Amino acid sequence: MHRIHSGFTVAVAIKNGESGRLKALLKQLNKDESKSLVDFAGSETALFVSGVILPAQNYHGEMLPETFVLATTFCGPFSRHLDDLLRTSKRGLCEIFRHCEGFPENGLARDIDLAGYLRSHKYRSAFKSRYSGITKKDVQEEKVLRRQIETYLDKLRGLNVLDGLSPKSIKALIQRHIKTHATKFNCADRPARSANFQEILSTWRVAVFLMVFEFFLFLVIALLVTYYICFCTLFFIGFLLITMAVGFGFYIASKKSVTASRPPDSHVRRITATQLHPVINEMTAAAPLKKGQLRKYFYAFALRVISIAGLIMDIPTVSSIRWLVVDKRRRLVFLSNYANTTDFYVRDFLNGTTPKGINFMFSNGMGFPDAVFFYSGGVMTDPEGYMNVIHTHQHVTDLWYAHEQSLTVDNINKNRKIRDGLFKRMSDKEAKEWLRLF
Amino acid sequence: MSYSIKERQVVTGLVDRERSDMQGLIARGYNNLNSATYILLQIEEVISARAYFNYLIDNHITSAVNKNAEGEKIKEPDCAVHLAFTSRGLRNLGLHKDIIDTFSREFLEGMDYSYPDPDHPSARIKERSSLLGDTKQNKPANWHWGNDEHPVDCMIMLYATNDAKLYELAYDVYLSKQHGLIQVHEAKTNEYVRDISKEHFGFQDGISQPIIKGFSQSDLKNIDTDKLVNPGEFILGYKNTYNNFSPSPYVNNDADSCGLAMLPGLSDKKDLGKNGTYLVFRQIEQHIDKFWSFLYWRSQESGRNEDEKAIRLAAKMIGRWPDGRPLVTCPERPDLVDAHMFNNFNYVGGDDEFGLKCPLGAHIRRTNPRDQVHTGRNAKDSDEMSGKHRMLRRGRIYGEPLDREMRVNAILDEVKKSPEFNRWRNHGCGSEKGSTGENEKTEINRGLHFICLVSDIARQFEFVQNVWANTSTFADLCNEVDPIISPRPTKDQPDCHEFTTPQDVVRNRYTNVPEFTTVVGGAYFFMPGINALRYLVK
């Protein structure tokens, strides 16, 4: 079974007049320490869970409904995650979706029915996790392992036994120490399973993409070899299609729109108050798309391509991130779990090469600064406009679960390196590098 | 990006034209003025207060002018007077709400802002305190000024060549003339001894100052032009590092606003922020006895004796030797570095990616990480990112130093006579002993009046304090915060009490590191340009 991280997103319109009650329920679930209704911590697969109510928003004269979004970041196959969610949080999910359209008044008694409901309201997203391949259990075990080695090194240092020892000898002492605590650290005597190529292949989307790509590659080579004229024709058609796509993109991007102005401070305060955890936080933003039928389809298609081809940009402070369009491709939704506090995290998008990717992903949202061909200008030339629009479209996440709130992605990946290297044969130089991880 | 001769001429011309409208503190740290005091005030009676402020503006406020009408350099002033307001002060001056709302949110809220939690009416949400680490003993309720109990409306900053002249200036400018104001607190500073600009722990301070395009230092020959910073990073109304304007307060373009410049891009608005800046003031009490006692008894660093080991660990916590030499360029001992190299170094570029010379969690590495690789970025992008969070510091120390010349060995000798030192001797490996309770005010003895000028409080000051100083995972560390200025451990980060010094093979790790500083007061001010000052007080 693979350990790839994926995103599962459900979006359903809320029944008329039910959003107040749903909000109260989400807040209650967020605080519920008895975990009688939802127990995401008891789930083996759920890494992050967000439950947020998107308000009714105006899409060029048409009101988009109040919508509930449930977004999970999970590890492993989707079917397993769904089973896991139902096992640990079925009662709570039924309580939540009772307030949403299409959910029967008397609830859904059978797991299969609730699973069917969730599947039927599932949305695809352009998703990325920055520590894919590492399970929830791994993260905890490796955190404890690191602390144990840290404490042991302190003890050795205090006893003055490290002086004169080679890195390899010190590492051997650590290995011996961990072996004596084998029951506690049975994870550490072998390298962890990483998200290797075979595992990546097990996600069907990538497999299908590769197959299609290989098929066309084969076709092109075959045509090239056998039918030169035919190849030229196909090449010309391909060139024409690409030119048209670029032209469409350019046409959409050339439409001018108004950038959002500063939202009321009270709104920003309400949002930031929920995102002051010292290390890991969550944010949700949702905005109607800018005007244009062509834009709706172009953006939805672009997100699909980006998602399948794994082209989502690397944002350093992100644990997991996703973009999707809901409400018949009229509303852009962005969800993220990240390190830092909200304003500073969003500012991080303005550094290095990230703004170019941000321009593409965000500039279709209403109020975002226009970017030249979705690439240059935009947030780069109007950072304050970008901050304003992010604040304007941010929404309070009433229900949030994070499996580990004190470690950043880089901490987690570093702990993984410690575990992987612990019993690996190393030269003195490699052992020295490994010891620098502490 | 290089700083071409043409750009230099344009920016210098731009700045020179406006110097008469800037308060001089933006352009000068007043190193020639050894004495200073900051008088923190409340407005009691607004009409009298306005009359007094008008008198100050007409007669005393010092501008940044450095040339006479003939274009010749004029000598540095022998005294200086500046005026700045908090958002509460602007409200009490009677400024219209629509204008007040154009200031930045963090300035309007202030450093100690809290509000009732809608979900728990008995609790309060303290966003700023949480971001800045003003918790435990640092919490605003314990402050001597700047909190609900002692709110501040404005600050008069006085600078003179020595204490005697300062008293004269204070009498002429403030004591004999002021009306309608109540003094909340006087934050006196310690008279500088010539050529010694050290803080109370015994370390040279204020070395790493950004150099601003258009100001005289940017014309010096040995300046790395890539490191020059756009004026808009510190002065409102100019382009910042993003090549954009930081958000500036504004007013309608009407008869009342005739002295103000236009707001860039909007013909119906005038820029109230032009040539002004936001001023962050935090009074930080330094616990010298605790600092040196901890270092003396707990240092595992190399050294010929305990004093040397303590000084080496202190240097590792700060990132510089006491005389200001950076550890990156002289890791073993403070030698072999020319004065101009004190601030001309990088971490990755200085072959110290892993912190073997200057620990990753050292104070100067956190507060100005230079090319220190930020999570997931390369050195170039990191350097660019660091450049977007600079501050122009104008702080001074207060309180009688333990040693007049601030020699660390002499300070350490003094500390050895203190009860704190003996407490640490008796509880050498234990946790912090004898600290004051969380609800007790920390006595004001000696410390630093931290003052910095920024054009965006959130992006510059709060970002550095929160993301780089107070975050336990900076540079992929675990359980460490800034060893000098951050609170630890906190309710949210109970394991955050460590400091690590990477070594060639196995690092030294210090646990239960106590807090060596406490915030005892603070506020956000707006220091307007002189035309804006006139607009505000008329």
mmCIF file of N, CA and C in Angstrom, chain A residues 304-370:
data_model
loop_
_atom_site.group_PDB
_atom_site.id
_atom_site.type_symbol
_atom_site.label_atom_id
_atom_site.label_comp_id
_atom_site.label_asym_id
_atom_site.label_seq_id
_atom_site.Cartn_x
_atom_site.Cartn_y
_atom_site.Cartn_z
ATOM 1 N N ARG A 304 -6.495 21.294 -13.925
ATOM 2 C CA ARG A 304 -6.425 19.848 -14.137
ATOM 3 C C ARG A 304 -5.045 19.463 -14.667
ATOM 4 N N VAL A 305 -4.596 20.209 -15.669
ATOM 5 C CA VAL A 305 -3.291 19.890 -16.280
ATOM 6 C C VAL A 305 -2.187 20.020 -15.227
ATOM 7 N N ILE A 306 -2.244 21.104 -14.469
ATOM 8 C CA ILE A 306 -1.230 21.343 -13.445
ATOM 9 C C ILE A 306 -1.245 20.216 -12.419
ATOM 10 N N SER A 307 -2.440 19.806 -12.061
ATOM 11 C CA SER A 307 -2.586 18.756 -11.059
ATOM 12 C C SER A 307 -2.026 17.428 -11.565
ATOM 13 N N ILE A 308 -2.426 17.056 -12.767
ATOM 14 C CA ILE A 308 -2.004 15.752 -13.301
ATOM 15 C C ILE A 308 -0.496 15.732 -13.550
ATOM 16 N N ALA A 309 -0.004 16.804 -14.095
ATOM 17 C CA ALA A 309 1.423 16.824 -14.432
ATOM 18 C C ALA A 309 2.305 17.192 -13.228
ATOM 19 N N GLY A 310 1.695 17.453 -12.085
ATOM 20 C CA GLY A 310 2.469 17.771 -10.866
ATOM 21 C C GLY A 310 3.258 19.059 -11.001
ATOM 22 N N LEU A 311 2.652 20.051 -11.622
ATOM 23 C CA LEU A 311 3.400 21.293 -11.886
ATOM 24 C C LEU A 311 3.183 22.361 -10.816
ATOM 25 N N ILE A 312 2.625 21.977 -9.684
ATOM 26 C CA ILE A 312 2.343 22.995 -8.669
ATOM 27 C C ILE A 312 3.658 23.514 -8.096
ATOM 28 N N MET A 313 3.732 24.824 -7.999
ATOM 29 C CA MET A 313 4.993 25.440 -7.553
ATOM 30 C C MET A 313 5.313 25.049 -6.120
ATOM 31 N N ASP A 314 6.561 25.194 -5.792
ATOM 32 C CA ASP A 314 7.043 24.841 -4.467
ATOM 33 C C ASP A 314 7.020 26.085 -3.587
ATOM 34 N N ILE A 315 6.139 26.099 -2.601
ATOM 35 C CA ILE A 315 6.135 27.212 -1.649
ATOM 36 C C ILE A 315 6.747 26.697 -0.354
ATOM 37 N N PRO A 316 7.879 27.274 0.030
ATOM 38 C CA PRO A 316 8.700 26.651 1.072
ATOM 39 C C PRO A 316 8.006 26.401 2.405
ATOM 40 N N THR A 317 7.118 27.270 2.836
ATOM 41 C CA THR A 317 6.553 27.107 4.174
ATOM 42 C C THR A 317 5.282 26.259 4.194
ATOM 43 N N VAL A 318 4.959 25.693 3.045
ATOM 44 C CA VAL A 318 3.697 24.951 2.936
ATOM 45 C C VAL A 318 3.849 23.496 3.373
ATOM 46 N N SER A 319 2.875 23.022 4.155
ATOM 47 C CA SER A 319 2.782 21.588 4.429
ATOM 48 C C SER A 319 1.928 20.952 3.343
ATOM 49 N N SER A 320 0.726 21.466 3.168
ATOM 50 C CA SER A 320 -0.085 21.013 2.036
ATOM 51 C C SER A 320 -0.883 22.194 1.504
ATOM 52 N N ILE A 321 -1.167 22.122 0.217
ATOM 53 C CA ILE A 321 -1.787 23.272 -0.446
ATOM 54 C C ILE A 321 -2.696 22.759 -1.555
ATOM 55 N N ARG A 322 -3.810 23.465 -1.809
ATOM 56 C CA ARG A 322 -4.664 23.058 -2.943
ATOM 57 C C ARG A 322 -5.438 24.244 -3.500
ATOM 58 N N TRP A 323 -5.669 24.161 -4.796
ATOM 59 C CA TRP A 323 -6.546 25.108 -5.497
ATOM 60 C C TRP A 323 -7.634 24.290 -6.184
ATOM 61 N N LEU A 324 -8.844 24.786 -6.175
ATOM 62 C CA LEU A 324 -9.902 24.129 -6.924
ATOM 63 C C LEU A 324 -10.952 25.141 -7.326
ATOM 64 N N VAL A 325 -11.813 24.748 -8.252
ATOM 65 C CA VAL A 325 -12.950 25.612 -8.589
ATOM 66 C C VAL A 325 -14.227 24.865 -8.248
ATOM 67 N N VAL A 326 -15.140 25.555 -7.597
ATOM 68 C CA VAL A 326 -16.415 24.945 -7.220
ATOM 69 C C VAL A 326 -17.543 25.804 -7.807
ATOM 70 N N ASP A 327 -18.786 25.423 -7.475
ATOM 71 C CA ASP A 327 -19.956 26.183 -7.952
ATOM 72 C C ASP A 327 -19.921 26.366 -9.464
ATOM 73 N N LYS A 328 -19.852 25.240 -10.150
ATOM 74 C CA LYS A 328 -19.847 25.235 -11.630
ATOM 75 C C LYS A 328 -18.751 26.135 -12.185
ATOM 76 N N ARG A 329 -17.583 25.970 -11.662
ATOM 77 C CA ARG A 329 -16.370 26.682 -12.120
ATOM 78 C C ARG A 329 -16.468 28.192 -11.952
ATOM 79 N N ARG A 330 -17.252 28.635 -11.002
ATOM 80 C CA ARG A 330 -17.397 30.085 -10.849
ATOM 81 C C ARG A 330 -16.689 30.612 -9.614
ATOM 82 N N ARG A 331 -16.225 29.703 -8.739
ATOM 83 C CA ARG A 331 -15.583 30.170 -7.515
ATOM 84 C C ARG A 331 -14.253 29.445 -7.305
ATOM 85 N N LEU A 332 -13.221 30.233 -7.103
ATOM 86 C CA LEU A 332 -11.882 29.696 -6.829
ATOM 87 C C LEU A 332 -11.738 29.505 -5.320
ATOM 88 N N VAL A 333 -11.263 28.317 -4.936
ATOM 89 C CA VAL A 333 -11.044 28.051 -3.505
ATOM 90 C C VAL A 333 -9.586 27.661 -3.307
ATOM 91 N N PHE A 334 -8.985 28.250 -2.293
ATOM 92 C CA PHE A 334 -7.584 27.961 -1.963
ATOM 93 C C PHE A 334 -7.519 27.525 -0.496
ATOM 94 N N LEU A 335 -6.924 26.384 -0.250
ATOM 95 C CA LEU A 335 -6.771 25.908 1.141
ATOM 96 C C LEU A 335 -5.321 25.522 1.379
ATOM 97 N N SER A 336 -4.847 25.835 2.557
ATOM 98 C CA SER A 336 -3.446 25.539 2.814
ATOM 99 C C SER A 336 -3.177 25.306 4.293
ATOM 100 N N ASN A 337 -2.260 24.396 4.565
ATOM 101 C CA ASN A 337 -1.709 24.223 5.913
ATOM 102 C C ASN A 337 -0.245 24.615 5.810
ATOM 103 N N TYR A 338 0.214 25.461 6.699
ATOM 104 C CA TYR A 338 1.513 26.099 6.475
ATOM 105 C C TYR A 338 2.168 26.475 7.799
ATOM 106 N N ALA A 339 3.436 26.824 7.708
ATOM 107 C CA ALA A 339 4.163 27.299 8.888
ATOM 108 C C ALA A 339 4.148 28.825 8.882
ATOM 109 N N ASN A 340 4.088 29.418 10.037
ATOM 110 C CA ASN A 340 4.054 30.887 10.253
ATOM 111 C C ASN A 340 2.631 31.335 10.568
ATOM 112 N N THR A 341 2.531 32.616 10.809
ATOM 113 C CA THR A 341 1.206 33.185 10.994
ATOM 114 C C THR A 341 0.726 33.747 9.653
ATOM 115 N N THR A 342 -0.548 33.931 9.543
ATOM 116 C CA THR A 342 -1.177 34.099 8.230
ATOM 117 C C THR A 342 -0.570 35.195 7.351
ATOM 118 N N ASP A 343 -0.443 36.413 7.869
ATOM 119 C CA ASP A 343 0.051 37.497 7.021
ATOM 120 C C ASP A 343 1.471 37.235 6.536
ATOM 121 N N PHE A 344 2.267 36.678 7.428
ATOM 122 C CA PHE A 344 3.665 36.458 7.079
ATOM 123 C C PHE A 344 3.802 35.309 6.099
ATOM 124 N N TYR A 345 2.907 34.339 6.192
ATOM 125 C CA TYR A 345 2.891 33.229 5.250
ATOM 126 C C TYR A 345 2.525 33.742 3.850
ATOM 127 N N VAL A 346 1.496 34.569 3.801
ATOM 128 C CA VAL A 346 1.049 35.087 2.512
ATOM 129 C C VAL A 346 2.130 35.973 1.900
ATOM 130 N N ARG A 347 2.846 36.711 2.738
ATOM 131 C CA ARG A 347 3.964 37.544 2.255
ATOM 132 C C ARG A 347 5.059 36.683 1.644
ATOM 133 N N ASP A 348 5.190 35.454 2.168
ATOM 134 C CA ASP A 348 6.225 34.554 1.678
ATOM 135 C C ASP A 348 6.027 34.253 0.190
ATOM 136 N N PHE A 349 4.794 34.405 -0.297
ATOM 137 C CA PHE A 349 4.515 34.157 -1.713
ATOM 138 C C PHE A 349 5.158 35.216 -2.602
ATOM 139 N N LEU A 350 5.592 36.311 -1.995
ATOM 140 C CA LEU A 350 6.110 37.420 -2.804
ATOM 141 C C LEU A 350 7.620 37.361 -2.974
ATOM 142 N N ASN A 351 8.227 36.269 -2.527
ATOM 143 C CA ASN A 351 9.684 36.177 -2.597
ATOM 144 C C ASN A 351 10.145 35.202 -3.675
ATOM 145 N N GLY A 352 11.351 35.441 -4.169
ATOM 146 C CA GLY A 352 11.955 34.531 -5.142
ATOM 147 C C GLY A 352 11.129 34.449 -6.415
ATOM 148 N N THR A 353 10.987 33.225 -6.938
ATOM 149 C CA THR A 353 10.252 33.051 -8.192
ATOM 150 C C THR A 353 8.784 32.719 -7.937
ATOM 151 N N THR A 354 8.419 32.558 -6.670
ATOM 152 C CA THR A 354 7.041 32.168 -6.342
ATOM 153 C C THR A 354 5.976 33.097 -6.935
ATOM 154 N N PRO A 355 6.176 34.427 -6.964
ATOM 155 C CA PRO A 355 5.110 35.294 -7.460
ATOM 156 C C PRO A 355 4.631 34.958 -8.864
ATOM 157 N N LYS A 356 5.500 34.411 -9.698
ATOM 158 C CA LYS A 356 5.080 34.071 -11.054
ATOM 159 C C LYS A 356 4.027 32.968 -11.012
ATOM 160 N N GLY A 357 4.278 31.951 -10.196
ATOM 161 C CA GLY A 357 3.296 30.875 -10.031
ATOM 162 C C GLY A 357 2.025 31.393 -9.383
ATOM 163 N N ILE A 358 2.204 32.262 -8.414
ATOM 164 C CA ILE A 358 1.043 32.825 -7.713
ATOM 165 C C ILE A 358 0.185 33.626 -8.689
ATOM 166 N N ASN A 359 0.828 34.348 -9.569
ATOM 167 C CA ASN A 359 0.091 35.094 -10.582
ATOM 168 C C ASN A 359 -0.821 34.177 -11.379
ATOM 169 N N PHE A 360 -0.288 33.036 -11.781
ATOM 170 C CA PHE A 360 -1.106 32.133 -12.578
ATOM 171 C C PHE A 360 -2.257 31.570 -11.748
ATOM 172 N N MET A 361 -1.927 31.120 -10.538
ATOM 173 C CA MET A 361 -2.931 30.427 -9.738
ATOM 174 C C MET A 361 -4.022 31.366 -9.233
ATOM 175 N N PHE A 362 -3.655 32.596 -8.931
ATOM 176 C CA PHE A 362 -4.613 33.483 -8.268
ATOM 177 C C PHE A 362 -5.242 34.547 -9.171
ATOM 178 N N SER A 363 -4.545 34.921 -10.248
ATOM 179 C CA SER A 363 -4.982 36.144 -10.936
ATOM 180 C C SER A 363 -6.334 36.010 -11.623
ATOM 181 N N ASN A 364 -6.889 34.784 -11.651
ATOM 182 C CA ASN A 364 -8.240 34.632 -12.192
ATOM 183 C C ASN A 364 -9.318 34.942 -11.156
ATOM 184 N N GLY A 365 -8.910 35.091 -9.895
ATOM 185 C CA GLY A 365 -9.862 35.383 -8.830
ATOM 186 C C GLY A 365 -10.236 36.859 -8.814
ATOM 187 N N MET A 366 -11.493 37.131 -8.517
ATOM 188 C CA MET A 366 -11.977 38.518 -8.526
ATOM 189 C C MET A 366 -11.212 39.348 -7.493
ATOM 190 N N GLY A 367 -10.758 40.516 -7.919
ATOM 191 C CA GLY A 367 -10.067 41.423 -7.002
ATOM 192 C C GLY A 367 -8.557 41.253 -7.003
ATOM 193 N N PHE A 368 -8.039 40.142 -7.581
ATOM 194 C CA PHE A 368 -6.585 39.955 -7.613
ATOM 195 C C PHE A 368 -5.980 40.860 -8.688
ATOM 196 N N PRO A 369 -4.778 41.357 -8.441
ATOM 197 C CA PRO A 369 -4.142 42.216 -9.446
ATOM 198 C C PRO A 369 -3.996 41.471 -10.775
ATOM 199 N N ASP A 370 -4.298 42.138 -11.860
ATOM 200 C CA ASP A 370 -4.163 41.509 -13.185
ATOM 201 C C ASP A 370 -2.694 41.215 -13.474
#
